[in-house]
Amino acid sequence: MFKLMELEWRKLKQKMVMGEIIIYAGILMFMPIFFIKMVSADFGQSYATIIQLILAIQMGWVLFGASLINQVVIDEYKNKTFSLSFGYPISRKKLIIAKVLFISLVVFLCTLVSFLLSGIVTYLLDHLFYIINGQPTVADITSFASKMIIHSFFITLISFIPLFFFGIWKRATIPTVICAMFLMQFQNFSSLLNINLNSDLVNAGLCLLGAVSVFLSIKMVDRVGDV
Amino acid sequence: MDYVVQTNGLTKKVKDKVLVSNVNLHIKKGEIYGFLGQNGAGKTTIMKMLTGLIHPSSGEIALFGERLTENKKSGLKRVGSIIEYPLFYEHLTARENLQLHCEYLGFYDQKAITQALDMVHLKGIEGKKVKDFSLGMKQRLGIGRAIITKPELIVLDEPTNGLDPIGIKDMRDLIRMLNKEYGMTFLLSSHILGEMEQVVDRIGVIRDGQLVNEVTLADIRKQQTEYIEIVTSNVEKSVYLLEYELRISNMKIVEDNRIRIYDLTLSPSEISKALILHQIDIEEIQKHTSTLEDYFYQIIHGGEQHV
């Protein structure tokens, strides 16, 4: 399976993907300070509030997940290169599992590193320019570390929501991206509409949808997978 | 009999449309088998099923004696193919594409890549990205990829598409060489008979999704017949005369004004003399030898064959 995942990487336009990762990470790591300075100083009340802000900002990786779905799944259908893989002595289920695991690994690692970079950059800038009230406590750092791992996992699962319907079934690039944009802004939309949703419940619900999408993609690839 | 490919009742339906119906195919080890049929007859669909690209609606496929199913595709390890047109990861180089192919098949031999590129005359440009290749070059590269692991069966759908005349000849020579030297079995498809005639041992004629005939070229050549063809405006009177006056029984009306006589006991001059004596207009009378093309034309268009 690891070999199949490696081959997925080799089939990609690697420079483009690396460029995308650098741009995402570069933008997202400065976003917390940008929000405090340009949108609302309330975000800088304490390190506890800035951690919440970082969690919301890192949802941007859902969009990167959609970009990977486009390149790893939809483009292969559109360019018919999927038919090359179907001609190998490897079942379609195994091929799609390799794609899912590859996307999972990349999104998870990128999100994790991006969390870390955001935390470090925010701390360093605060250290230089005194933007956030107070200093980070041990509890803040522990909370950040655990949330960094848990939310990276959540974001990875959420990024799979468009996989089955828009990726495997409809094979549509733009709806996949729009779906991802909606998902990453979902919590903001609900607060704009004055709907109070428990963010943990929302995340759990979205993760469940992502897991269902992955399950259906693997289960149905034989039926909807002809090229 | 040692069959490389065997199908039993192979059928493919899409919604209510039957693309391939009840095909029972038998391809022997070491032969070059050709699918002949019009565009849309179902040749590519059968090939797609044989190479695991699409699933049959019903029926069975056996490759090298083992049943091919979605969960049991090991037979495909011994198959190389190009279906419809050669597909590549266009942003990668020719060599990178071939390396990917080999790794998917668990085949690790850098020399084989170089050898395959050499065989299809692409050595020296393997570092070029496939997006910069012409259609003919892609076709060559596709063939190179199909043969790289020296598979026992090679399935090539319209292999000469996009090739120039020299490329077509090279392709024929390559197929013959691989068949002879490596004992590779080939399944080819084409709608051009002349192309098939020069390379295949046996032909399967596909019409409306059905395999209507399987025949060796040697048998067809034995069956080639001579006939006299008469073009006249008075077909009924002519047939009556030929049958009852001249005692000719083996003949056929092929068009409204055309009669073919397969019984050659009388010469064209004797027949024309008899017709003229009975005041039947003759527009044309000529002795023909039926060609391979005639044979397949009749099968493909559902005509009968008088032999």
Short mmCIF file of C-alpha atoms in Angstrom, two decimals:
data_model
loop_
_atom_site.label_atom_id
_atom_site.label_comp_id
_atom_site.label_asym_id
_atom_site.label_seq_id
_atom_site.Cartn_x
_atom_site.Cartn_y
_atom_site.Cartn_z
CA MET A 1 0.00 0.00 0.00
CA PHE A 2 2.84 2.40 0.83
CA LYS A 3 4.23 1.77 -2.66
CA LEU A 4 0.87 2.68 -4.25
CA MET A 5 0.78 5.88 -2.15
CA GLU A 6 4.28 6.75 -3.30
CA LEU A 7 3.23 6.23 -6.92
CA GLU A 8 0.33 8.66 -6.36
CA TRP A 9 2.88 11.27 -5.37
CA ARG A 10 5.04 10.53 -8.40
CA LYS A 11 2.10 10.99 -10.76
CA LEU A 12 1.38 14.47 -9.45
CA LYS A 13 2.70 17.80 -10.68
CA GLN A 14 4.96 17.91 -7.65
CA LYS A 15 6.27 21.44 -7.99
CA MET A 16 2.73 22.76 -8.23
CA VAL A 17 1.63 20.86 -5.11
CA MET A 18 4.72 21.99 -3.18
CA GLY A 19 4.04 25.57 -4.28
CA GLU A 20 0.46 25.29 -3.07
CA ILE A 21 1.59 23.95 0.32
CA ILE A 22 4.11 26.78 0.77
CA ILE A 23 1.52 29.42 -0.15
CA TYR A 24 -1.12 27.96 2.19
CA ALA A 25 1.31 27.60 5.10
CA GLY A 26 2.83 31.04 4.41
CA ILE A 27 -0.52 32.79 4.43
CA LEU A 28 -2.07 30.88 7.31
CA MET A 29 0.83 31.42 9.70
CA PHE A 30 0.46 35.22 9.54
CA MET A 31 -3.34 35.19 9.60
CA PRO A 32 -3.81 35.22 13.43
CA ILE A 33 -1.78 38.43 13.87
CA PHE A 34 -3.39 39.91 10.74
CA PHE A 35 -6.85 39.29 12.26
CA ILE A 36 -5.90 40.93 15.57
CA LYS A 37 -4.42 43.98 13.85
CA MET A 38 -6.84 44.40 10.95
CA VAL A 39 -10.17 42.80 11.94
CA SER A 40 -10.68 42.80 15.70
CA ALA A 41 -8.32 43.37 18.60
CA ASP A 42 -10.67 41.16 20.67
CA PHE A 43 -8.88 38.12 19.26
CA GLY A 44 -5.77 39.24 21.13
CA GLN A 45 -7.37 39.27 24.58
CA SER A 46 -5.44 36.21 25.64
CA TYR A 47 -3.58 33.20 24.33
CA ALA A 48 -6.74 31.12 24.92
CA THR A 49 -8.69 33.25 22.41
CA ILE A 50 -5.85 33.27 19.88
CA ILE A 51 -5.81 29.45 20.01
CA GLN A 52 -9.50 29.45 19.03
CA LEU A 53 -8.69 31.81 16.17
CA ILE A 54 -5.85 29.57 14.94
CA LEU A 55 -8.21 26.56 14.98
CA ALA A 56 -10.69 28.41 12.76
CA ILE A 57 -7.97 29.68 10.41
CA GLN A 58 -6.46 26.23 9.85
CA MET A 59 -9.75 25.10 8.31
CA GLY A 60 -8.22 26.62 5.18
CA TRP A 61 -6.52 23.24 4.64
CA VAL A 62 -9.92 21.79 3.73
CA LEU A 63 -9.55 23.76 0.49
CA PHE A 64 -6.13 22.22 -0.07
CA GLY A 65 -7.75 18.80 0.47
CA ALA A 66 -10.20 19.64 -2.32
CA SER A 67 -7.31 20.62 -4.56
CA LEU A 68 -5.70 17.23 -3.92
CA ILE A 69 -9.00 15.44 -4.62
CA ASN A 70 -9.04 17.29 -7.94
CA GLN A 71 -5.53 16.29 -8.85
CA VAL A 72 -5.47 12.75 -7.48
CA VAL A 73 -8.99 11.62 -8.37
CA ILE A 74 -10.95 13.92 -10.69
CA ASP A 75 -8.10 14.73 -13.08
CA GLU A 76 -7.38 11.01 -13.42
CA TYR A 77 -10.98 10.42 -14.47
CA LYS A 78 -11.02 13.44 -16.78
CA ASN A 79 -7.69 12.61 -18.44
CA LYS A 80 -8.74 8.95 -18.50
CA THR A 81 -5.41 8.00 -16.92
CA PHE A 82 -7.48 6.14 -14.32
CA SER A 83 -8.04 3.52 -17.01
CA LEU A 84 -4.30 2.82 -16.95
CA SER A 85 -4.54 1.91 -13.26
CA PHE A 86 -7.67 -0.18 -13.84
CA GLY A 87 -5.69 -2.29 -16.30
CA TYR A 88 -3.17 -3.28 -13.62
CA PRO A 89 -3.64 -6.38 -11.49
CA ILE A 90 -4.79 -4.27 -8.55
CA SER A 91 -8.43 -4.00 -7.48
CA ARG A 92 -10.16 -0.64 -7.84
CA LYS A 93 -10.89 -0.64 -4.12
CA LYS A 94 -7.20 -0.92 -3.34
CA LEU A 95 -6.40 1.85 -5.83
CA ILE A 96 -8.92 4.23 -4.28
CA ILE A 97 -7.79 3.32 -0.74
CA ALA A 98 -4.23 4.25 -1.77
CA LYS A 99 -5.49 7.60 -3.07
CA VAL A 100 -7.48 8.28 0.12
CA LEU A 101 -4.53 7.37 2.34
CA PHE A 102 -2.20 9.52 0.29
CA ILE A 103 -4.51 12.56 0.51
CA SER A 104 -5.05 11.89 4.25
CA LEU A 105 -1.36 11.74 4.97
CA VAL A 106 -0.53 14.91 3.03
CA VAL A 107 -3.44 16.95 4.43
CA PHE A 108 -2.82 15.73 7.98
CA LEU A 109 0.91 16.45 7.94
CA CYS A 110 0.50 19.83 6.23
CA THR A 111 -2.17 20.89 8.72
CA LEU A 112 -0.09 19.72 11.65
CA VAL A 113 3.00 21.60 10.48
CA SER A 114 0.88 24.65 9.63
CA PHE A 115 -0.60 24.63 13.17
CA LEU A 116 2.89 24.52 14.58
CA LEU A 117 4.15 27.33 12.33
CA SER A 118 1.13 29.50 13.14
CA GLY A 119 1.70 29.00 16.86
CA ILE A 120 5.42 29.77 16.64
CA VAL A 121 5.03 32.78 14.33
CA THR A 122 2.19 34.22 16.43
CA TYR A 123 4.26 33.80 19.61
CA LEU A 124 7.39 35.32 18.06
CA LEU A 125 5.52 38.31 16.61
CA ASP A 126 3.80 38.84 19.96
CA HIS A 127 7.18 38.62 21.63
CA LEU A 128 8.50 41.35 19.33
CA PHE A 129 5.47 43.66 19.09
CA TYR A 130 3.38 42.89 22.25
CA ILE A 131 0.13 42.16 20.42
CA ILE A 132 -1.56 39.63 22.71
CA ASN A 133 -2.40 40.29 26.35
CA GLY A 134 -0.37 38.23 28.79
CA GLN A 135 1.97 35.31 28.26
CA PRO A 136 1.10 31.75 27.23
CA THR A 137 0.58 29.48 30.22
CA VAL A 138 1.50 25.81 30.40
CA ALA A 139 -2.22 25.04 30.12
CA ASP A 140 -2.38 27.13 26.91
CA ILE A 141 0.56 25.28 25.40
CA THR A 142 -0.85 21.86 26.36
CA SER A 143 -4.26 22.81 25.01
CA PHE A 144 -2.69 24.05 21.77
CA ALA A 145 -0.65 20.86 21.33
CA SER A 146 -3.61 18.54 21.85
CA LYS A 147 -5.96 20.64 19.70
CA MET A 148 -3.31 20.82 17.00
CA ILE A 149 -3.35 17.02 16.65
CA ILE A 150 -7.09 16.53 17.08
CA HIS A 151 -8.03 19.33 14.67
CA SER A 152 -5.52 18.18 12.07
CA PHE A 153 -7.34 14.87 12.16
CA PHE A 154 -10.75 16.62 11.97
CA ILE A 155 -9.64 18.79 9.03
CA THR A 156 -8.34 15.72 7.20
CA LEU A 157 -11.67 13.94 7.55
CA ILE A 158 -13.73 17.04 6.72
CA SER A 159 -11.71 17.57 3.53
CA PHE A 160 -13.06 14.23 2.25
CA ILE A 161 -16.71 15.34 2.30
CA PRO A 162 -16.71 16.22 -1.44
CA LEU A 163 -14.83 13.03 -2.40
CA PHE A 164 -17.69 10.68 -3.11
CA PHE A 165 -20.38 12.87 -4.62
CA PHE A 166 -18.33 15.49 -6.47
CA GLY A 167 -15.14 13.46 -6.93
CA ILE A 168 -15.95 9.83 -7.71
CA TRP A 169 -19.51 10.20 -8.90
CA LYS A 170 -19.84 13.59 -10.61
CA ARG A 171 -16.13 14.09 -11.30
CA ALA A 172 -16.63 17.86 -11.09
CA THR A 173 -13.76 20.17 -10.19
CA ILE A 174 -15.52 23.46 -9.44
CA PRO A 175 -18.29 22.01 -7.22
CA THR A 176 -15.59 20.20 -5.22
CA VAL A 177 -13.82 23.50 -4.58
CA ILE A 178 -17.06 25.35 -3.79
CA CYS A 179 -18.08 22.58 -1.37
CA ALA A 180 -14.70 22.86 0.38
CA MET A 181 -15.00 26.65 0.60
CA PHE A 182 -18.44 26.27 2.15
CA LEU A 183 -17.14 23.70 4.65
CA MET A 184 -14.22 25.81 5.77
CA GLN A 185 -16.51 28.80 6.32
CA PHE A 186 -19.39 26.78 7.77
CA GLN A 187 -18.89 27.87 11.38
CA ASN A 188 -18.47 31.51 10.32
CA PHE A 189 -21.69 31.39 8.26
CA SER A 190 -23.64 30.07 11.23
CA SER A 191 -22.36 32.83 13.53
CA LEU A 192 -23.16 35.44 10.84
CA LEU A 193 -26.71 34.09 10.72
CA ASN A 194 -26.84 34.25 14.54
CA ILE A 195 -27.24 30.49 14.81
CA ASN A 196 -25.43 29.19 17.85
CA LEU A 197 -23.96 25.81 17.12
CA ASN A 198 -21.75 23.82 19.40
CA SER A 199 -18.46 23.79 17.50
CA ASP A 200 -17.46 20.35 18.81
CA LEU A 201 -20.77 18.91 17.65
CA VAL A 202 -20.41 20.59 14.26
CA ASN A 203 -16.90 19.22 13.87
CA ALA A 204 -18.06 15.74 14.89
CA GLY A 205 -20.93 15.92 12.39
CA LEU A 206 -18.64 17.07 9.57
CA CYS A 207 -16.09 14.38 10.40
CA LEU A 208 -18.84 11.79 10.26
CA LEU A 209 -19.86 13.08 6.82
CA GLY A 210 -16.23 12.86 5.69
CA ALA A 211 -15.95 9.29 6.94
CA VAL A 212 -19.20 8.33 5.18
CA SER A 213 -17.90 9.90 1.97
CA VAL A 214 -14.68 7.88 2.19
CA PHE A 215 -16.64 4.70 2.92
CA LEU A 216 -18.97 5.23 -0.04
CA SER A 217 -16.05 6.08 -2.35
CA ILE A 218 -14.34 2.78 -1.57
CA LYS A 219 -17.57 0.79 -1.56
CA MET A 220 -18.98 2.21 -4.80
CA VAL A 221 -15.87 2.69 -6.92
CA ASP A 222 -16.60 -0.57 -8.78
CA ARG A 223 -20.07 0.60 -9.74
CA VAL A 224 -19.41 4.23 -10.64
CA GLY A 225 -15.78 3.84 -11.55
CA ASP A 226 -15.89 3.03 -15.27
CA VAL A 227 -13.81 5.37 -17.35
CA MET B 1 -6.11 -26.69 -26.48
CA ASP B 2 -3.99 -24.03 -24.77
CA TYR B 3 -6.12 -20.88 -24.81
CA VAL B 4 -4.73 -17.55 -23.67
CA VAL B 5 -8.15 -15.89 -23.80
CA GLN B 6 -11.47 -17.60 -23.46
CA THR B 7 -14.82 -15.94 -22.99
CA ASN B 8 -18.14 -17.52 -22.33
CA GLY B 9 -21.36 -15.61 -23.06
CA LEU B 10 -19.58 -12.29 -22.66
CA THR B 11 -22.17 -9.51 -22.67
CA LYS B 12 -22.09 -5.79 -21.95
CA LYS B 13 -25.21 -3.70 -21.56
CA VAL B 14 -25.32 0.00 -20.79
CA LYS B 15 -28.80 0.96 -19.61
CA ASP B 16 -30.97 -0.85 -22.17
CA LYS B 17 -28.43 -0.83 -24.98
CA VAL B 18 -26.60 -4.07 -25.70
CA LEU B 19 -23.04 -3.23 -26.76
CA VAL B 20 -21.68 -6.77 -26.76
CA SER B 21 -23.81 -9.87 -26.85
CA ASN B 22 -22.94 -13.43 -25.92
CA VAL B 23 -19.39 -13.50 -27.25
CA ASN B 24 -17.57 -16.83 -27.02
CA LEU B 25 -14.01 -16.06 -27.95
CA HIS B 26 -11.04 -18.41 -28.09
CA ILE B 27 -7.54 -17.11 -28.66
CA LYS B 28 -4.81 -19.70 -28.88
CA LYS B 29 -1.36 -19.33 -27.37
CA GLY B 30 1.11 -17.83 -29.84
CA GLU B 31 -1.36 -16.71 -32.47
CA ILE B 32 -2.07 -13.25 -33.84
CA TYR B 33 -5.80 -12.81 -33.66
CA GLY B 34 -7.58 -9.88 -35.25
CA PHE B 35 -10.95 -8.35 -34.53
CA LEU B 36 -12.51 -7.01 -37.67
CA GLY B 37 -15.67 -4.96 -37.68
CA GLN B 38 -17.12 -1.62 -38.49
CA ASN B 39 -16.74 1.35 -36.18
CA GLY B 40 -19.08 0.88 -33.24
CA ALA B 41 -19.39 -2.88 -33.78
CA GLY B 42 -18.16 -3.61 -30.24
CA LYS B 43 -14.47 -4.43 -30.75
CA THR B 44 -13.19 -1.88 -28.25
CA THR B 45 -15.83 -2.81 -25.67
CA ILE B 46 -14.73 -6.46 -25.79
CA MET B 47 -11.09 -5.41 -25.47
CA LYS B 48 -11.91 -3.15 -22.52
CA MET B 49 -13.55 -6.08 -20.75
CA LEU B 50 -10.61 -8.37 -21.49
CA THR B 51 -8.18 -5.86 -19.99
CA GLY B 52 -10.24 -5.13 -16.87
CA LEU B 53 -11.19 -1.56 -17.81
CA ILE B 54 -14.90 -2.27 -17.69
CA HIS B 55 -16.88 -5.06 -16.11
CA PRO B 56 -19.04 -7.39 -18.18
CA SER B 57 -22.79 -7.30 -17.50
CA SER B 58 -22.77 -11.08 -17.74
CA GLY B 59 -20.58 -13.91 -18.95
CA GLU B 60 -17.08 -14.96 -18.03
CA ILE B 61 -13.55 -14.14 -19.08
CA ALA B 62 -10.61 -16.46 -18.55
CA LEU B 63 -7.05 -15.26 -19.11
CA PHE B 64 -4.43 -18.00 -19.18
CA GLY B 65 -7.05 -20.39 -17.86
CA GLU B 66 -7.85 -18.26 -14.79
CA ARG B 67 -11.11 -16.42 -14.39
CA LEU B 68 -10.79 -12.62 -14.50
CA THR B 69 -12.88 -10.80 -11.90
CA GLU B 70 -12.52 -7.48 -10.06
CA ASN B 71 -11.04 -9.31 -7.09
CA LYS B 72 -8.90 -11.65 -9.12
CA LYS B 73 -6.94 -9.70 -11.67
CA SER B 74 -3.62 -11.54 -11.50
CA GLY B 75 -3.93 -12.55 -15.17
CA LEU B 76 -3.53 -8.88 -16.13
CA LYS B 77 0.07 -9.03 -14.97
CA ARG B 78 0.75 -11.05 -18.12
CA VAL B 79 -1.10 -8.63 -20.43
CA GLY B 80 0.06 -5.46 -22.20
CA SER B 81 -2.44 -3.24 -23.94
CA ILE B 82 -3.41 -0.05 -25.70
CA ILE B 83 -7.14 0.52 -25.80
CA GLU B 84 -8.61 3.30 -27.98
CA TYR B 85 -5.63 5.65 -27.80
CA PRO B 86 -2.47 5.67 -25.72
CA LEU B 87 -2.90 7.54 -22.45
CA PHE B 88 -0.05 9.00 -20.45
CA TYR B 89 0.73 11.35 -17.62
CA GLU B 90 1.51 14.11 -20.07
CA HIS B 91 3.54 16.26 -17.68
CA LEU B 92 5.95 13.38 -17.10
CA THR B 93 8.70 12.26 -19.47
CA ALA B 94 8.49 9.13 -21.61
CA ARG B 95 10.88 7.29 -19.30
CA GLU B 96 9.00 8.38 -16.15
CA ASN B 97 5.76 7.06 -17.67
CA LEU B 98 7.35 3.72 -18.43
CA GLN B 99 8.89 3.54 -14.95
CA LEU B 100 5.47 4.16 -13.37
CA HIS B 101 3.97 1.39 -15.50
CA CYS B 102 6.69 -1.05 -14.46
CA GLU B 103 6.33 -0.22 -10.79
CA TYR B 104 2.57 -0.76 -10.87
CA LEU B 105 3.30 -4.21 -12.26
CA GLY B 106 6.12 -4.85 -9.78
CA PHE B 107 8.63 -5.12 -12.63
CA TYR B 108 12.03 -3.59 -11.97
CA ASP B 109 14.39 -3.64 -14.92
CA GLN B 110 15.88 -0.39 -16.22
CA LYS B 111 17.40 -2.21 -19.18
CA ALA B 112 13.94 -3.36 -20.28
CA ILE B 113 12.82 0.28 -20.45
CA THR B 114 15.75 1.20 -22.67
CA GLN B 115 15.18 -1.89 -24.80
CA ALA B 116 11.46 -1.10 -25.25
CA LEU B 117 12.25 2.51 -26.23
CA ASP B 118 14.77 1.18 -28.71
CA MET B 119 12.28 -1.26 -30.22
CA VAL B 120 9.79 1.53 -30.92
CA HIS B 121 12.51 3.91 -32.16
CA LEU B 122 12.15 6.39 -29.32
CA LYS B 123 15.57 5.99 -27.80
CA GLY B 124 17.24 9.34 -27.23
CA ILE B 125 14.05 11.26 -26.56
CA GLU B 126 12.98 9.44 -23.42
CA GLY B 127 13.70 12.58 -21.38
CA LYS B 128 11.12 14.59 -23.33
CA LYS B 129 7.75 15.28 -21.74
CA VAL B 130 4.92 13.31 -23.33
CA LYS B 131 2.85 16.49 -23.84
CA ASP B 132 5.44 17.47 -26.48
CA PHE B 133 5.03 14.18 -28.40
CA SER B 134 3.14 13.88 -31.69
CA LEU B 135 0.28 11.38 -31.96
CA GLY B 136 2.53 8.93 -33.81
CA MET B 137 5.19 9.19 -31.11
CA LYS B 138 2.59 8.61 -28.41
CA GLN B 139 1.37 5.56 -30.30
CA ARG B 140 4.93 4.21 -30.44
CA LEU B 141 5.43 4.94 -26.76
CA GLY B 142 2.13 3.19 -26.00
CA ILE B 143 3.36 0.11 -27.85
CA GLY B 144 6.66 0.38 -25.98
CA ARG B 145 4.79 0.42 -22.68
CA ALA B 146 2.64 -2.53 -23.72
CA ILE B 147 5.66 -4.71 -24.52
CA ILE B 148 8.08 -3.54 -21.85
CA THR B 149 7.44 -6.39 -19.41
CA LYS B 150 7.40 -8.96 -22.26
CA PRO B 151 3.81 -9.96 -21.51
CA GLU B 152 2.41 -13.16 -22.94
CA LEU B 153 -0.66 -11.43 -24.37
CA ILE B 154 -0.73 -8.02 -26.02
CA VAL B 155 -4.05 -6.33 -26.79
CA LEU B 156 -3.79 -3.51 -29.30
CA ASP B 157 -6.85 -1.56 -30.33
CA GLU B 158 -6.30 0.07 -33.74
CA PRO B 159 -2.50 0.01 -33.27
CA THR B 160 -1.69 1.89 -36.45
CA ASN B 161 -3.80 4.95 -35.63
CA GLY B 162 -1.77 8.10 -36.07
CA LEU B 163 1.21 6.32 -37.64
CA ASP B 164 2.72 7.26 -40.99
CA PRO B 165 3.26 4.55 -43.65
CA ILE B 166 6.76 3.80 -42.38
CA GLY B 167 5.45 3.65 -38.82
CA ILE B 168 2.72 1.23 -39.93
CA LYS B 169 5.29 -1.06 -41.53
CA ASP B 170 7.53 -0.84 -38.44
CA MET B 171 4.53 -1.75 -36.31
CA ARG B 172 3.76 -4.80 -38.44
CA ASP B 173 7.39 -5.92 -38.32
CA LEU B 174 7.51 -5.41 -34.56
CA ILE B 175 4.34 -7.46 -34.00
CA ARG B 176 5.65 -10.28 -36.21
CA MET B 177 9.05 -10.21 -34.48
CA LEU B 178 7.58 -10.29 -30.96
CA ASN B 179 5.24 -13.07 -31.98
CA LYS B 180 7.98 -15.13 -33.55
CA GLU B 181 10.89 -14.50 -31.21
CA TYR B 182 9.12 -14.17 -27.88
CA GLY B 183 6.04 -16.27 -28.64
CA MET B 184 3.75 -13.40 -27.63
CA THR B 185 0.07 -13.78 -28.42
CA PHE B 186 -1.61 -10.75 -29.99
CA LEU B 187 -5.17 -9.56 -30.11
CA LEU B 188 -5.47 -6.69 -32.58
CA SER B 189 -8.42 -4.74 -33.85
CA SER B 190 -8.93 -2.79 -36.99
CA HIS B 191 -11.59 -1.77 -39.41
CA ILE B 192 -9.04 -1.87 -42.23
CA LEU B 193 -8.89 -5.34 -43.74
CA GLY B 194 -5.70 -4.77 -45.73
CA GLU B 195 -3.86 -4.00 -42.51
CA MET B 196 -5.17 -7.14 -40.80
CA GLU B 197 -4.52 -9.37 -43.75
CA GLN B 198 -0.80 -8.71 -43.60
CA VAL B 199 -0.27 -9.69 -40.00
CA VAL B 200 -2.98 -11.86 -38.42
CA ASP B 201 -3.37 -15.63 -38.37
CA ARG B 202 -7.05 -15.68 -37.49
CA ILE B 203 -9.86 -13.17 -37.72
CA GLY B 204 -12.93 -12.77 -35.55
CA VAL B 205 -15.63 -10.77 -37.29
CA ILE B 206 -17.65 -8.55 -34.97
CA ARG B 207 -21.03 -7.31 -36.11
CA ASP B 208 -23.51 -5.46 -33.88
CA GLY B 209 -21.74 -6.63 -30.73
CA GLN B 210 -21.68 -10.27 -31.78
CA LEU B 211 -18.83 -12.48 -32.85
CA VAL B 212 -20.32 -13.71 -36.11
CA ASN B 213 -17.40 -15.69 -37.45
CA GLU B 214 -13.93 -16.88 -36.50
CA VAL B 215 -11.80 -18.00 -39.40
CA THR B 216 -8.15 -18.40 -40.27
CA LEU B 217 -6.76 -16.47 -43.19
CA ALA B 218 -5.51 -19.74 -44.67
CA ASP B 219 -9.08 -21.11 -44.73
CA ILE B 220 -10.44 -17.95 -46.33
CA ARG B 221 -7.83 -18.11 -49.03
CA LYS B 222 -8.82 -21.70 -49.75
CA GLN B 223 -12.41 -20.57 -50.05
CA GLN B 224 -11.70 -17.81 -52.52
CA THR B 225 -13.91 -18.43 -55.53
CA GLU B 226 -14.31 -17.40 -59.07
CA TYR B 227 -17.62 -16.33 -60.56
CA ILE B 228 -19.13 -14.73 -63.63
CA GLU B 229 -21.04 -11.55 -63.04
CA ILE B 230 -23.75 -10.37 -65.42
CA VAL B 231 -25.31 -6.93 -65.35
CA THR B 232 -28.65 -6.88 -67.13
CA SER B 233 -31.93 -4.98 -67.03
CA ASN B 234 -33.89 -8.23 -67.32
CA VAL B 235 -32.81 -10.25 -64.30
CA GLU B 236 -35.90 -12.51 -64.07
CA LYS B 237 -35.77 -13.68 -67.68
CA SER B 238 -32.00 -14.15 -67.45
CA VAL B 239 -32.25 -16.32 -64.33
CA TYR B 240 -34.99 -18.42 -65.97
CA LEU B 241 -32.85 -18.92 -69.03
CA LEU B 242 -29.69 -19.73 -67.07
CA GLU B 243 -31.51 -22.22 -64.88
CA TYR B 244 -33.74 -24.04 -67.37
CA GLU B 245 -31.95 -23.63 -70.69
CA LEU B 246 -28.31 -23.64 -69.63
CA ARG B 247 -28.83 -25.88 -66.54
CA ILE B 248 -26.89 -23.57 -64.18
CA SER B 249 -28.06 -23.88 -60.58
CA ASN B 250 -25.38 -22.18 -58.42
CA MET B 251 -26.01 -18.49 -58.83
CA LYS B 252 -27.18 -15.50 -56.87
CA ILE B 253 -28.89 -12.18 -57.51
CA VAL B 254 -26.75 -9.64 -55.69
CA GLU B 255 -28.46 -6.43 -56.70
CA ASP B 256 -31.56 -5.58 -58.75
CA ASN B 257 -29.63 -5.89 -61.99
CA ARG B 258 -26.68 -8.12 -61.09
CA ILE B 259 -26.37 -11.92 -61.18
CA ARG B 260 -23.39 -13.92 -59.97
CA ILE B 261 -22.83 -17.39 -61.39
CA TYR B 262 -20.59 -19.66 -59.33
CA ASP B 263 -21.02 -22.70 -61.61
CA LEU B 264 -18.27 -22.15 -64.17
CA THR B 265 -19.04 -25.03 -66.53
CA LEU B 266 -19.93 -22.50 -69.22
CA SER B 267 -17.64 -19.69 -70.30
CA PRO B 268 -18.75 -16.02 -70.31
CA SER B 269 -18.89 -16.05 -74.12
CA GLU B 270 -21.20 -19.09 -74.15
CA ILE B 271 -23.48 -17.47 -71.59
CA SER B 272 -23.56 -14.13 -73.40
CA LYS B 273 -24.31 -15.89 -76.70
CA ALA B 274 -27.29 -17.67 -75.12
CA LEU B 275 -28.61 -14.47 -73.55
CA ILE B 276 -28.30 -12.50 -76.80
CA LEU B 277 -30.09 -15.26 -78.73
CA HIS B 278 -33.00 -14.83 -76.32
CA GLN B 279 -32.90 -11.05 -76.83
CA ILE B 280 -31.78 -10.26 -73.29
CA ASP B 281 -29.78 -7.03 -73.02
CA ILE B 282 -26.38 -7.45 -71.40
CA GLU B 283 -24.81 -4.33 -69.96
CA GLU B 284 -21.77 -6.17 -68.69
CA ILE B 285 -20.46 -9.72 -68.34
CA GLN B 286 -17.17 -10.47 -66.63
CA LYS B 287 -15.28 -13.21 -64.86
CA HIS B 288 -14.22 -12.28 -61.27
CA THR B 289 -12.23 -13.76 -58.46
CA SER B 290 -13.77 -12.98 -55.08
CA THR B 291 -11.35 -11.13 -52.83
CA LEU B 292 -10.85 -11.32 -49.11
CA GLU B 293 -12.57 -7.98 -48.99
CA ASP B 294 -15.67 -9.45 -50.67
CA TYR B 295 -15.69 -12.25 -48.13
CA PHE B 296 -15.67 -9.94 -45.12
CA TYR B 297 -17.93 -7.38 -46.73
CA GLN B 298 -20.57 -10.07 -47.04
CA ILE B 299 -20.13 -11.28 -43.46
CA ILE B 300 -20.08 -7.81 -41.97
CA HIS B 301 -23.13 -6.74 -43.95
CA GLY B 302 -24.96 -9.96 -43.21
CA GLY B 303 -24.80 -11.34 -46.74
CA GLU B 304 -24.64 -15.00 -47.61
CA GLN B 305 -21.57 -16.64 -48.99
CA HIS B 306 -21.82 -19.06 -51.87
CA VAL B 307 -18.90 -21.38 -51.92
#
